[in-house]
Short mmCIF file of C-alpha atoms and ligand atoms in Angstrom, two decimals:
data_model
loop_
_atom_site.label_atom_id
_atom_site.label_comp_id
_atom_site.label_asym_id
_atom_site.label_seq_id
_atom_site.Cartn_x
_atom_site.Cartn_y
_atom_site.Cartn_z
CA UNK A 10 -47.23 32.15 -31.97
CA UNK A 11 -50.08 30.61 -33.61
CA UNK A 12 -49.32 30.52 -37.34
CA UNK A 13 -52.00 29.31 -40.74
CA UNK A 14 -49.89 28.84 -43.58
CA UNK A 15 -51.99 28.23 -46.72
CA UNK A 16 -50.27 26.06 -49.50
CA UNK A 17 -49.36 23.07 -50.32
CA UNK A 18 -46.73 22.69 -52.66
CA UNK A 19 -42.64 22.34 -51.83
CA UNK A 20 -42.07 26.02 -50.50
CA UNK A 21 -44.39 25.50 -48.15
CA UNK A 22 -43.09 22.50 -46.65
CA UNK A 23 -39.79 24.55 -46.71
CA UNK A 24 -41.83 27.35 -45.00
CA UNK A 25 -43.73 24.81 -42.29
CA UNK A 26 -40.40 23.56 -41.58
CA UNK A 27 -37.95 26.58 -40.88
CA UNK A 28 -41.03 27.84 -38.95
CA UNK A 29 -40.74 24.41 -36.92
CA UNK A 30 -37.85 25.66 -35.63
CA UNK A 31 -38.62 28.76 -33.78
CA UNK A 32 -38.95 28.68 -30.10
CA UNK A 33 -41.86 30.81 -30.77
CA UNK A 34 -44.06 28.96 -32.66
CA UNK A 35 -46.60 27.54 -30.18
CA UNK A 36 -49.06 25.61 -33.52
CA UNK A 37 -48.93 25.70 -37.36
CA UNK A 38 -51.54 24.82 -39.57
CA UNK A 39 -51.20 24.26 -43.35
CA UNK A 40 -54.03 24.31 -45.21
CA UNK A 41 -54.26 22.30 -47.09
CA UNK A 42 -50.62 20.93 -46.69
CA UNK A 43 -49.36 17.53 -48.21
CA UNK A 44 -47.93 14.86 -47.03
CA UNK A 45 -44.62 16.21 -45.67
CA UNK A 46 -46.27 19.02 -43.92
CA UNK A 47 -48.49 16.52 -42.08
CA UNK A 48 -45.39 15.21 -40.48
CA UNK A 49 -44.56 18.55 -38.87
CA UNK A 50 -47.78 20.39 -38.55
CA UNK A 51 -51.53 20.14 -38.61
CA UNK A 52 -52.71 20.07 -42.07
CA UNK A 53 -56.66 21.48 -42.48
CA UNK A 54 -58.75 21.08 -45.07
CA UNK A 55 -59.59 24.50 -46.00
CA UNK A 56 -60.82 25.46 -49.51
CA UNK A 57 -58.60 28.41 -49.64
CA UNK A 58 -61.17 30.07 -52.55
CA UNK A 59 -63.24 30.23 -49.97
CA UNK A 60 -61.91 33.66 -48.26
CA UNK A 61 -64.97 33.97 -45.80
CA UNK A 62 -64.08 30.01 -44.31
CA UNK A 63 -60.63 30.93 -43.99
CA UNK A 64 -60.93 34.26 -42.04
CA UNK A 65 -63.48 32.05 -39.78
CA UNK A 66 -61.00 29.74 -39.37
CA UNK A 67 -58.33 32.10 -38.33
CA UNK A 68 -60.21 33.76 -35.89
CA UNK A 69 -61.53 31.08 -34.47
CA UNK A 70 -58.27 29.63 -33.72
CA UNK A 71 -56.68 32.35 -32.67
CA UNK A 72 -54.13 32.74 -35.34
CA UNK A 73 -51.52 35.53 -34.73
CA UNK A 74 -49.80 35.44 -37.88
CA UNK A 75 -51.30 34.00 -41.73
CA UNK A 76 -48.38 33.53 -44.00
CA UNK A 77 -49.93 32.92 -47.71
CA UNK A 78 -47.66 30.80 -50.09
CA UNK A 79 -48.52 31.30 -53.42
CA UNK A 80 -50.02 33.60 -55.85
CA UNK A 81 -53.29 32.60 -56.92
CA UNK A 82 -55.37 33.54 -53.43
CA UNK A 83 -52.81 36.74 -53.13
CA UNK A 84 -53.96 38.05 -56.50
CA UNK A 85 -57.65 36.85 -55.44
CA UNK A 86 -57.82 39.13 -52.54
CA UNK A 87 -57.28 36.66 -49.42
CA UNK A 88 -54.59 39.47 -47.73
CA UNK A 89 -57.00 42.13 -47.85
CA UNK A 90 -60.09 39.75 -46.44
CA UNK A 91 -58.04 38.68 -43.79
CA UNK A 92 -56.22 42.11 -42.72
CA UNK A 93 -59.92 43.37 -42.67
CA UNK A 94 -60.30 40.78 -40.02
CA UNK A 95 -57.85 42.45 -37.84
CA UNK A 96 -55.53 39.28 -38.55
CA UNK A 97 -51.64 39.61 -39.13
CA UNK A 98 -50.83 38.86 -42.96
CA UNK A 99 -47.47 38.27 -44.49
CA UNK A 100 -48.53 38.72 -48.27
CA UNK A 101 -49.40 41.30 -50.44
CA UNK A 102 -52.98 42.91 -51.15
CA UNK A 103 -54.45 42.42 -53.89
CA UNK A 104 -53.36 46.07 -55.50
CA UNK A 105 -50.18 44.91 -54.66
CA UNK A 106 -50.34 41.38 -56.16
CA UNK A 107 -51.04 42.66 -59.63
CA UNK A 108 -47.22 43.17 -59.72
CA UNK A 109 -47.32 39.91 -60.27
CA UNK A 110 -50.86 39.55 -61.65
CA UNK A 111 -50.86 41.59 -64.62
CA UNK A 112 -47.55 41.92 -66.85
CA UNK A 113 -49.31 44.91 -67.92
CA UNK A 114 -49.39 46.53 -64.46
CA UNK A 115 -45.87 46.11 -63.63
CA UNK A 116 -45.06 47.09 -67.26
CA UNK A 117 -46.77 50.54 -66.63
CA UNK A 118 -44.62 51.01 -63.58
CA UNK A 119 -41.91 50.34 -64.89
CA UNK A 120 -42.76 53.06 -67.42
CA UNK A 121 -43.26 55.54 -64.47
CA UNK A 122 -40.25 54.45 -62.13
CA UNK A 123 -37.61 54.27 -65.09
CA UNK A 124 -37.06 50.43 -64.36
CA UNK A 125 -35.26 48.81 -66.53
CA UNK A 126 -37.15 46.46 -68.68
CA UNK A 127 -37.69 44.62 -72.07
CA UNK A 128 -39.23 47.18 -74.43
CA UNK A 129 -43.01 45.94 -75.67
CA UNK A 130 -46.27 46.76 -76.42
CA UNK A 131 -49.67 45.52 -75.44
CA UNK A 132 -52.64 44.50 -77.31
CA UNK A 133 -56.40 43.68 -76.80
CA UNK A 134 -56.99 42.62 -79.97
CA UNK A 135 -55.53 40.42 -82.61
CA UNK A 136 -55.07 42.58 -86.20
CA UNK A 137 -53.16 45.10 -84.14
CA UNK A 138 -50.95 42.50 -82.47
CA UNK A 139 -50.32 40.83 -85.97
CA UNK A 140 -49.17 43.72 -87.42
CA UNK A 141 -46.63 44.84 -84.66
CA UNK A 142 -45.24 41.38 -84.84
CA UNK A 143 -44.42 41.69 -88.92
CA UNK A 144 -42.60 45.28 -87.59
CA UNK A 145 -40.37 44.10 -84.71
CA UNK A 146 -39.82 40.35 -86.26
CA UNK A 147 -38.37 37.55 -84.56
CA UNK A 148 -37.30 36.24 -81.84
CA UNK A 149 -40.01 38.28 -79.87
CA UNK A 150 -41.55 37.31 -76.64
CA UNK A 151 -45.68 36.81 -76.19
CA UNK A 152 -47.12 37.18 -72.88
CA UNK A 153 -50.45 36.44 -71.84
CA UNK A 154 -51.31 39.37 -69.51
CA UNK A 155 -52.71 37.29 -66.50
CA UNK A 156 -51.88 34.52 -64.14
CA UNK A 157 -51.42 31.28 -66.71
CA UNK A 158 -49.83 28.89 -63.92
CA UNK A 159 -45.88 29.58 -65.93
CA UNK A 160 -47.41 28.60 -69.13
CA UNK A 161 -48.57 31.77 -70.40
CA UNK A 162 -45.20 33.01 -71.95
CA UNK A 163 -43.72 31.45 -75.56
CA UNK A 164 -40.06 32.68 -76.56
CA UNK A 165 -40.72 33.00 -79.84
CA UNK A 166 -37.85 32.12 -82.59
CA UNK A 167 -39.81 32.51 -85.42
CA UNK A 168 -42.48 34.93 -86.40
CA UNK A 169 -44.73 31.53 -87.45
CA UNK A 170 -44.18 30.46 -83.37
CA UNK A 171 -44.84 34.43 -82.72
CA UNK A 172 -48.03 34.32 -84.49
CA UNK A 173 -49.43 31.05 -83.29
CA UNK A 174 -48.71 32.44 -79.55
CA UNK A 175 -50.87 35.54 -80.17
CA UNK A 176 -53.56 33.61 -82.06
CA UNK A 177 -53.41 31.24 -79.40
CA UNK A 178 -53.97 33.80 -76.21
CA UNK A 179 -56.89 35.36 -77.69
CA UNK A 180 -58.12 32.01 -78.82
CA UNK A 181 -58.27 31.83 -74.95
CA UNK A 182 -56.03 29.25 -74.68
CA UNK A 183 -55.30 30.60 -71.06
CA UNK A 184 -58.87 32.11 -70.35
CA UNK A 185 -59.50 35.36 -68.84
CA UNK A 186 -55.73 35.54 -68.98
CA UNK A 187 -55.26 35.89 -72.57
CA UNK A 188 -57.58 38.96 -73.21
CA UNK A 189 -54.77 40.68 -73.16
CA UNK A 190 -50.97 40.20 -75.06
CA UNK A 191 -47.90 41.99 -74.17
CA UNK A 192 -45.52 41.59 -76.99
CA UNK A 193 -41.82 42.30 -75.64
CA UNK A 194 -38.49 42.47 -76.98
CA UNK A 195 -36.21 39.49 -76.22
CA UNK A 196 -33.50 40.35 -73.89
CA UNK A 197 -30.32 38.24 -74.09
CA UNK A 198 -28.19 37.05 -71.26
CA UNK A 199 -27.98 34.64 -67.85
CA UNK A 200 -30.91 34.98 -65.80
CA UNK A 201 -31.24 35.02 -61.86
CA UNK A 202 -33.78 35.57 -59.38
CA UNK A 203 -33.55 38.56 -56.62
CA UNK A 204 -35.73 38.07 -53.16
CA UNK A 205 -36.90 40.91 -51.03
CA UNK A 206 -38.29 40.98 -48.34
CA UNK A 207 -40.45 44.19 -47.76
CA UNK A 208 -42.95 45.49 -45.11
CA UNK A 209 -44.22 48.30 -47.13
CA UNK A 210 -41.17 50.46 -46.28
CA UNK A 211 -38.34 48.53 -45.32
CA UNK A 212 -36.65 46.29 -47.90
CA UNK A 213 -34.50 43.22 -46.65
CA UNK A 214 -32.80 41.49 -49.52
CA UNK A 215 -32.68 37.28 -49.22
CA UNK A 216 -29.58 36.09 -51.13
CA UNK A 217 -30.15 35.84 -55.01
CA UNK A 218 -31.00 32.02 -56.39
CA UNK A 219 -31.03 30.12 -59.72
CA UNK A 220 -33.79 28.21 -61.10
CA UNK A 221 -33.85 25.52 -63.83
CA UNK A 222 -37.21 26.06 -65.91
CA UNK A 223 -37.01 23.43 -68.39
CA UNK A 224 -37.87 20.07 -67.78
CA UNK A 225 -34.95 18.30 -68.98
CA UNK A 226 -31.34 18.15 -68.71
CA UNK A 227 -29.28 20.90 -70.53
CA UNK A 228 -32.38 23.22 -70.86
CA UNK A 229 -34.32 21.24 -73.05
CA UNK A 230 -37.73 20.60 -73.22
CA UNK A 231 -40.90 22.41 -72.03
CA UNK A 232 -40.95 25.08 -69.11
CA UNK A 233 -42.36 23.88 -65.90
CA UNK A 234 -42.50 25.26 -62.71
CA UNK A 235 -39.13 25.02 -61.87
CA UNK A 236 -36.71 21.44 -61.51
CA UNK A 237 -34.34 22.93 -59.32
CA UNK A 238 -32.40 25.74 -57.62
CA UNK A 239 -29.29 26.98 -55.89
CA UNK A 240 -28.56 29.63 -53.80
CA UNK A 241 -26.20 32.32 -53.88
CA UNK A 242 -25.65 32.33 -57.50
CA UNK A 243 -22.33 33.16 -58.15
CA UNK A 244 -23.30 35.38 -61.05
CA UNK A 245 -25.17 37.85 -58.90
CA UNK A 246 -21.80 39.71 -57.33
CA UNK A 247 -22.61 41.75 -54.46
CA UNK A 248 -21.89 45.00 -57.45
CA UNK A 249 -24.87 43.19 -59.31
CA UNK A 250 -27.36 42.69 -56.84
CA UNK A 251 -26.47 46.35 -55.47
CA UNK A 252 -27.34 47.68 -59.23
CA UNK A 253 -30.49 45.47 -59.88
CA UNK A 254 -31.55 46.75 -56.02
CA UNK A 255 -31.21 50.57 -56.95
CA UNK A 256 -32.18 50.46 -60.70
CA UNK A 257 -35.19 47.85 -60.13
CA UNK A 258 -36.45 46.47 -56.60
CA UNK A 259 -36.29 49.83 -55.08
CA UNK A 260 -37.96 52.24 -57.55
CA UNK A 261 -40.97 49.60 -57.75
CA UNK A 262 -41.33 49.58 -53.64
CA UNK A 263 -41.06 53.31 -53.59
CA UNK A 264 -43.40 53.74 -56.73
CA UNK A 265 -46.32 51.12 -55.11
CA UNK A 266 -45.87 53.08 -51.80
CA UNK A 267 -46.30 56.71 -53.66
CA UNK A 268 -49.11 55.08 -55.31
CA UNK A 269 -50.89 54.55 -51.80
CA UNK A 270 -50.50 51.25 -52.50
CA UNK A 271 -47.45 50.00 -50.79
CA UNK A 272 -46.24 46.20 -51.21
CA UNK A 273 -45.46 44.08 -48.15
CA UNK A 274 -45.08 40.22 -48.86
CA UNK A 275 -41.33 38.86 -50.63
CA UNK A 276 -40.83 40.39 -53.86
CA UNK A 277 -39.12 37.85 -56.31
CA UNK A 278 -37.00 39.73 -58.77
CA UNK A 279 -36.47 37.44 -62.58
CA UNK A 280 -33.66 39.19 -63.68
CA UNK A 281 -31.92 39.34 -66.92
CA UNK A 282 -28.42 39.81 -66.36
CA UNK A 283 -27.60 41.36 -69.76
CA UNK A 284 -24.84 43.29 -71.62
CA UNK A 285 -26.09 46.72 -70.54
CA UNK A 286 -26.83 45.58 -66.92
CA UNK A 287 -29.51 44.51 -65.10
CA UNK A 288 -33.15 43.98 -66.70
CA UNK A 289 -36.58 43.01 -65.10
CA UNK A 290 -38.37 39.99 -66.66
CA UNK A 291 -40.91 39.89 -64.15
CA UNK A 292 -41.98 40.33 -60.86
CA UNK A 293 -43.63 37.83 -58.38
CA UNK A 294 -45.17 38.49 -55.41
CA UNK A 295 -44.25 35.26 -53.18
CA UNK A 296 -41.81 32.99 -52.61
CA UNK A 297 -40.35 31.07 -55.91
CA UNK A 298 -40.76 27.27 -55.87
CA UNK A 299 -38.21 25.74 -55.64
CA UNK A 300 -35.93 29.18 -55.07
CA UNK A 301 -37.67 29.02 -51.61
CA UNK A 302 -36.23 25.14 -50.52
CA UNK A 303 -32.96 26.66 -51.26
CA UNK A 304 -33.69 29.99 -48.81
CA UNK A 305 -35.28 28.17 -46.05
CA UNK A 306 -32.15 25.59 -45.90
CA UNK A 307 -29.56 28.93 -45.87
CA UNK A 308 -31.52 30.83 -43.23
CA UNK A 309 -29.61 30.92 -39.70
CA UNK A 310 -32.23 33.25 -38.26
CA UNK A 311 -35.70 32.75 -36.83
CA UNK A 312 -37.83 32.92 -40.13
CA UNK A 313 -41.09 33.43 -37.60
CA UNK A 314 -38.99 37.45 -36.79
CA UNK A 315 -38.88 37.88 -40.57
CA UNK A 316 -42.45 37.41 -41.21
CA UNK A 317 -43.98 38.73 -38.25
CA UNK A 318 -42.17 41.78 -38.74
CA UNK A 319 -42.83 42.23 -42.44
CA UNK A 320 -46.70 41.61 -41.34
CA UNK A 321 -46.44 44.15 -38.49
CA UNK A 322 -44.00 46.69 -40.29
CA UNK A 323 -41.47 46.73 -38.51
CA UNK A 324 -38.62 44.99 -40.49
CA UNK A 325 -36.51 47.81 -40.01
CA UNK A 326 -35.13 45.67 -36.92
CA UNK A 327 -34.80 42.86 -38.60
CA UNK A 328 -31.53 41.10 -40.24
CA UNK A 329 -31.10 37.97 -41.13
CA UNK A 330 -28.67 35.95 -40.88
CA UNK A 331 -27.12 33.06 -43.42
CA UNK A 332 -25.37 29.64 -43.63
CA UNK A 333 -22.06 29.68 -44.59
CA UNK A 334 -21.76 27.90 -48.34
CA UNK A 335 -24.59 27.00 -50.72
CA UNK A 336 -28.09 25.23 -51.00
CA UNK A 337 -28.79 22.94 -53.82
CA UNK A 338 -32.34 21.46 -54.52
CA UNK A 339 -33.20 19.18 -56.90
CA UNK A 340 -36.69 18.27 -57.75
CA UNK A 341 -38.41 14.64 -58.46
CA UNK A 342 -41.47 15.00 -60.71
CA UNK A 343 -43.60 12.22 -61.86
CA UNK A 344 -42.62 11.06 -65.56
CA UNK A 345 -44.89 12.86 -68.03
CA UNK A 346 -44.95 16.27 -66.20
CA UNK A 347 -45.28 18.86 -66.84
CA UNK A 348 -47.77 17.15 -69.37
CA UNK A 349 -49.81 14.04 -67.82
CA UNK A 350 -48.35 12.01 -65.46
CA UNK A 351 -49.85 8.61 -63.45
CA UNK A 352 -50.84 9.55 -59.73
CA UNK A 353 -50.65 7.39 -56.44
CA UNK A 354 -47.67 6.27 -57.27
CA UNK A 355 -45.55 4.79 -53.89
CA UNK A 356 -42.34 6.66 -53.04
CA UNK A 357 -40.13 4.48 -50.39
CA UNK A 358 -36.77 5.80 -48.42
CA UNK A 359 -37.38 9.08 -48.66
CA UNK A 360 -38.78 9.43 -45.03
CA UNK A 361 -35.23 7.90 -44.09
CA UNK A 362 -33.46 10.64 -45.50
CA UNK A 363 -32.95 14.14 -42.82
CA UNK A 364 -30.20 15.18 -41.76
CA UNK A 365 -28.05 18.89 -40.63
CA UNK A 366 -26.93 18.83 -44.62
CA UNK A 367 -29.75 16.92 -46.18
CA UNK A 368 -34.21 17.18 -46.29
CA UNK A 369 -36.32 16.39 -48.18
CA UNK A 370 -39.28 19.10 -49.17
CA UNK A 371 -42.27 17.52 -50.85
CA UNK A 372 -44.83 18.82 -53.02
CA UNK A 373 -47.61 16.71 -54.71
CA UNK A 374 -47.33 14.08 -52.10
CA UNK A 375 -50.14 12.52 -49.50
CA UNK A 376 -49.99 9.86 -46.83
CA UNK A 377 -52.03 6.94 -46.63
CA UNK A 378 -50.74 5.12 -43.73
CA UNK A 379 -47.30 4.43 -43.72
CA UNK A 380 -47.44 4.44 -47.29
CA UNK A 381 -45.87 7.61 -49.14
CA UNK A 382 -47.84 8.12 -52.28
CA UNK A 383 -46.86 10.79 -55.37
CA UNK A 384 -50.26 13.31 -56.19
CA UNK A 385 -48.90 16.18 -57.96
CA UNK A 386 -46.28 16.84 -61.17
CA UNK A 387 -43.36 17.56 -59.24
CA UNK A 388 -43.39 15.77 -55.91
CA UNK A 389 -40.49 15.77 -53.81
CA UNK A 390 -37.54 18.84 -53.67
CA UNK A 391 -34.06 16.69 -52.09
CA UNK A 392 -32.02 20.09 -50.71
CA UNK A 393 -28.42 19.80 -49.66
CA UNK A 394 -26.28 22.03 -47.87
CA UNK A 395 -22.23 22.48 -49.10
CA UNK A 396 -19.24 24.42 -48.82
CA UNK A 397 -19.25 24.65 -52.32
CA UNK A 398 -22.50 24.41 -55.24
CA UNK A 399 -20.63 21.04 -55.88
CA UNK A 400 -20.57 19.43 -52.64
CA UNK A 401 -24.42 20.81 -52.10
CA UNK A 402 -25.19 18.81 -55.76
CA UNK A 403 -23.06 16.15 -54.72
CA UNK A 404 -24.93 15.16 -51.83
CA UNK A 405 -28.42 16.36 -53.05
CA UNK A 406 -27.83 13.55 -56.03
CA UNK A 407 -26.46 11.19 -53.44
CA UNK A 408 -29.54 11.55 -51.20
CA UNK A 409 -31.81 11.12 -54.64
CA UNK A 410 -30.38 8.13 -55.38
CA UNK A 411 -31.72 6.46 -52.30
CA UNK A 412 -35.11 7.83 -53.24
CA UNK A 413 -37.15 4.54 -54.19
CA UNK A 414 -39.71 5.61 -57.00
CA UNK A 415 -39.47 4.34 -60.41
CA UNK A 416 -42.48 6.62 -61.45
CA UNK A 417 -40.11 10.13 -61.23
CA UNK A 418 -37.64 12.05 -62.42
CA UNK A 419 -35.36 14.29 -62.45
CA UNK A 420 -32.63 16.46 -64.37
CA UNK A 421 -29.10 15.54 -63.59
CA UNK A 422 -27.74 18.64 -64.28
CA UNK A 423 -28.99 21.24 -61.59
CA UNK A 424 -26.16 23.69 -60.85
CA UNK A 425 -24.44 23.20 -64.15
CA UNK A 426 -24.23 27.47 -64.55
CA UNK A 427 -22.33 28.09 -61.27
CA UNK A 428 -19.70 24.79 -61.31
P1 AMP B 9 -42.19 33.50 -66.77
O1 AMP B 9 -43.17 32.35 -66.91
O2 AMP B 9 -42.81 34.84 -66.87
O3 AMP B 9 -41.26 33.27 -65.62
O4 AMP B 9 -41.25 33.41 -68.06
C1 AMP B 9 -40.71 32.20 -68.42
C2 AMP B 9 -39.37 32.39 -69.01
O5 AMP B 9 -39.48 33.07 -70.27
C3 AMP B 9 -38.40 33.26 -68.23
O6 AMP B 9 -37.79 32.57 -67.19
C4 AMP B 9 -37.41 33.62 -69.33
O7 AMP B 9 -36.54 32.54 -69.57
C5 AMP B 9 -38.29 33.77 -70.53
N1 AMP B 9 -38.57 35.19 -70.81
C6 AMP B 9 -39.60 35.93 -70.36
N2 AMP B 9 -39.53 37.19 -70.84
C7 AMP B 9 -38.43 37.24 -71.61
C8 AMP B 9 -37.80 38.27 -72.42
N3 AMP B 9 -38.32 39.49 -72.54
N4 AMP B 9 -36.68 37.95 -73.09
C9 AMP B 9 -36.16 36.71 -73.03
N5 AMP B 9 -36.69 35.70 -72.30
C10 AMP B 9 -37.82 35.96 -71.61
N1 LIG B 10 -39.48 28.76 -59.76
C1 LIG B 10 -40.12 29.84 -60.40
C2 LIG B 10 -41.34 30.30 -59.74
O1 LIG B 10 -41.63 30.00 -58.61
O2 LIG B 10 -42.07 31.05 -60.38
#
């Protein structure tokens, strides 16, 4: 097969490199790719805004299957340009991205499928908003009804914090974004993420994972994009991810296909795992990063089968098969993210470490020579494999120590829930 992968961040390097090993694959691109997938595949300078280029591109090459990372060109459109192209997609359209796309979207399905959910309300202007603050009162959560890069949601503990978020979305802090608020109840309990796999009929489920969202070591700090995973997590028992499958992932399948609208892509599940059950946070329609380092290192099967056959529809004779144990991943971001951080920065030993139990996924990272150089916020995802969550952690940290690069870090705590 002759696969594009567009990305360029740490799942995708995950991706590019489970793909790698398929007896199938005949060439991957990654466009645009960074410095680790360079190693394994052809990165190409596409400017993946550019739908129109991209479709060229594919057809040109003779691409049998496009596999799109993350969410910005899915909620663009780029699955729909491309499947109009008579190319193979794994990814959502763009009707089906708004799951992801607009909080307000999924919140109106959720309405019609009974999903469980955080109650809320939503608001396109600020008086209103105001005013339904002072009645619910704090803590409250403020969302910013678009795509905000994980920035566009504040916890609020006080209605002063509650305020300033809703002032600040319509200030348009986070652009077209912000227009609109949803305002929704805080739901208490552990959270965990739920992966399925889904060809518009079919639903495969991936095992469930645990992120760390704060930057610093025992959640502290601001949210960023994620500073490390594990996966299973041990709180998701097989009677939990059966109940958050029945009550949530499968109504929302079966209410996007009623709708004529079915989804096909991964459908990544943020779960709240509280006191009456199961709840829905959000949906996203790709791969999380770094949930997906954790997946790709688990996976026994051919990951090309899973795709292709989510692309095609035919999933139904798909199953995949797992590792035995647990995947760890911890991430190395450049000091200062997620605020400002320095860039070309050198990284050395990290091209020494690979092995069965241990890789090394990067993100923001580019090659100049032999030279490894940082060019992102979080740069580098070290992923170990272990009978246990602590022997995974206990070699990821061992593997990060012989990372060279006094301009990162990292928390030294990933995993902390499940040991
Ligand atoms: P998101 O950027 O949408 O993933 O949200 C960031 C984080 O905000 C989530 O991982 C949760 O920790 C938190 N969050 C979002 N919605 C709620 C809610 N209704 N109740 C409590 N926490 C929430
Ligand atoms: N790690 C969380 C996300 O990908 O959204």
């Amino acid at each position: 097969m002759r696969v594009l992968l567009i990305g360029s961040g740490g799942r995708e390097h995950a991706l590019a490199w489970k793909m790698t090993q398929s007896d199938r694959l005949e060439k991957l691109f990654v466009a645009p790719g960074n410095g680790g997938t360079q190693s394994i595949a052809e990165n190409v300078a596409l400017d993946v805004t550019n739908h129109a280029a991209v479709v060229d591109f594919a057809v040109r090459e003779r691409i049998d299957l496009v596999v799109v990372g993350p969410e910005v060109p899915l909620v663009a459109g780029i699955a729909d340009d491309l499947r109009a192209a008579g190319l193979a997609v794994f990814g959502p359209s763009k009707v089906a991205a708004q799951l992801e796309g607009s909080k307000s979207f999924t919140k109106a399905l959720c309405d019609e499928m009974g999903i469980p959910t955080a109650a809320y309300a939503r608001f396109d202007a600020l008086a209103p908003a105001l005013d339904y603050l002072d009645q619910q009162g704090a803590p409250i959560v403020i969302k910013a009804d678009g795509l905000a890069a994980g920035k566009g949601v504040t916890v609020a503990e006080t209605l002063e914090q509650a305020r300033e978020a809703v002032r600040d979305c319509f200030s348009g802090t986070f652009g077209a974004a912000g227009a609109e608020v949803v305002i929704e109840e805080c739901l208490v309990g552990e959270e965990a993420s739920l992966f399925a796999i889904c060809d518009g009929e079919h639903t495969v489920l991936l095992p469930a994972a645990q992120d760390h969202k704060r930057a610093f070591d025992n959640d502290k700090g601001p949210n960023t994009g994620g500073m490390g995973a594990y996966a299973p997590a041990p709180v998701m028992s097989d009677a939990l991810i059966e109940r958050a499958y029945r009550e949530i992932v499968a109504p929302a399948i079966k209410g996007m296909a009623a709708r004529g609208t079915p989804f096909s892509g991964v459908l990544f599940t943020g779960l709240m795992i509280t006191k009456d059950g199961p709840k829905l946070i959000e949906f996203n329609t790709r791969f999380g990063d770094p949930e997906c380092q954790v997946l790709m290192m688990m996976l026994e099967s051919d990951l090309l089968d899973i795709l292709e056959g989510t692309a095609l529809g035919t999933l139904s004779g798909v199953s995949p098969r797992w590792k035995r144990g647990f995947a760890l991943t911890v991430v190395l971001a450049a000091n200062g993210y997620p605020g400002s951080y320095d860039k070309n920065t050198v990284i050395e030993g990290a091209d020494a470490i690979d092995s069965d139990t241990v890789k090394i996924f990067h993100a923001g990272t580019v090659r100049n020579g032999d030279t490894l150089l940082a060019n992102g916020g979080r740069v580098l995802n070290v992923t170990a494999l272990g009978e246990s969550v602590s022997e995974a952690r206990s070699r990821a940290y061992a593997a990060v120590k012989a990372v060279d690069w006094p301009d990162g870090f990292c928390r030294s705590d990933i995993g902390w829930r499940a040991l």
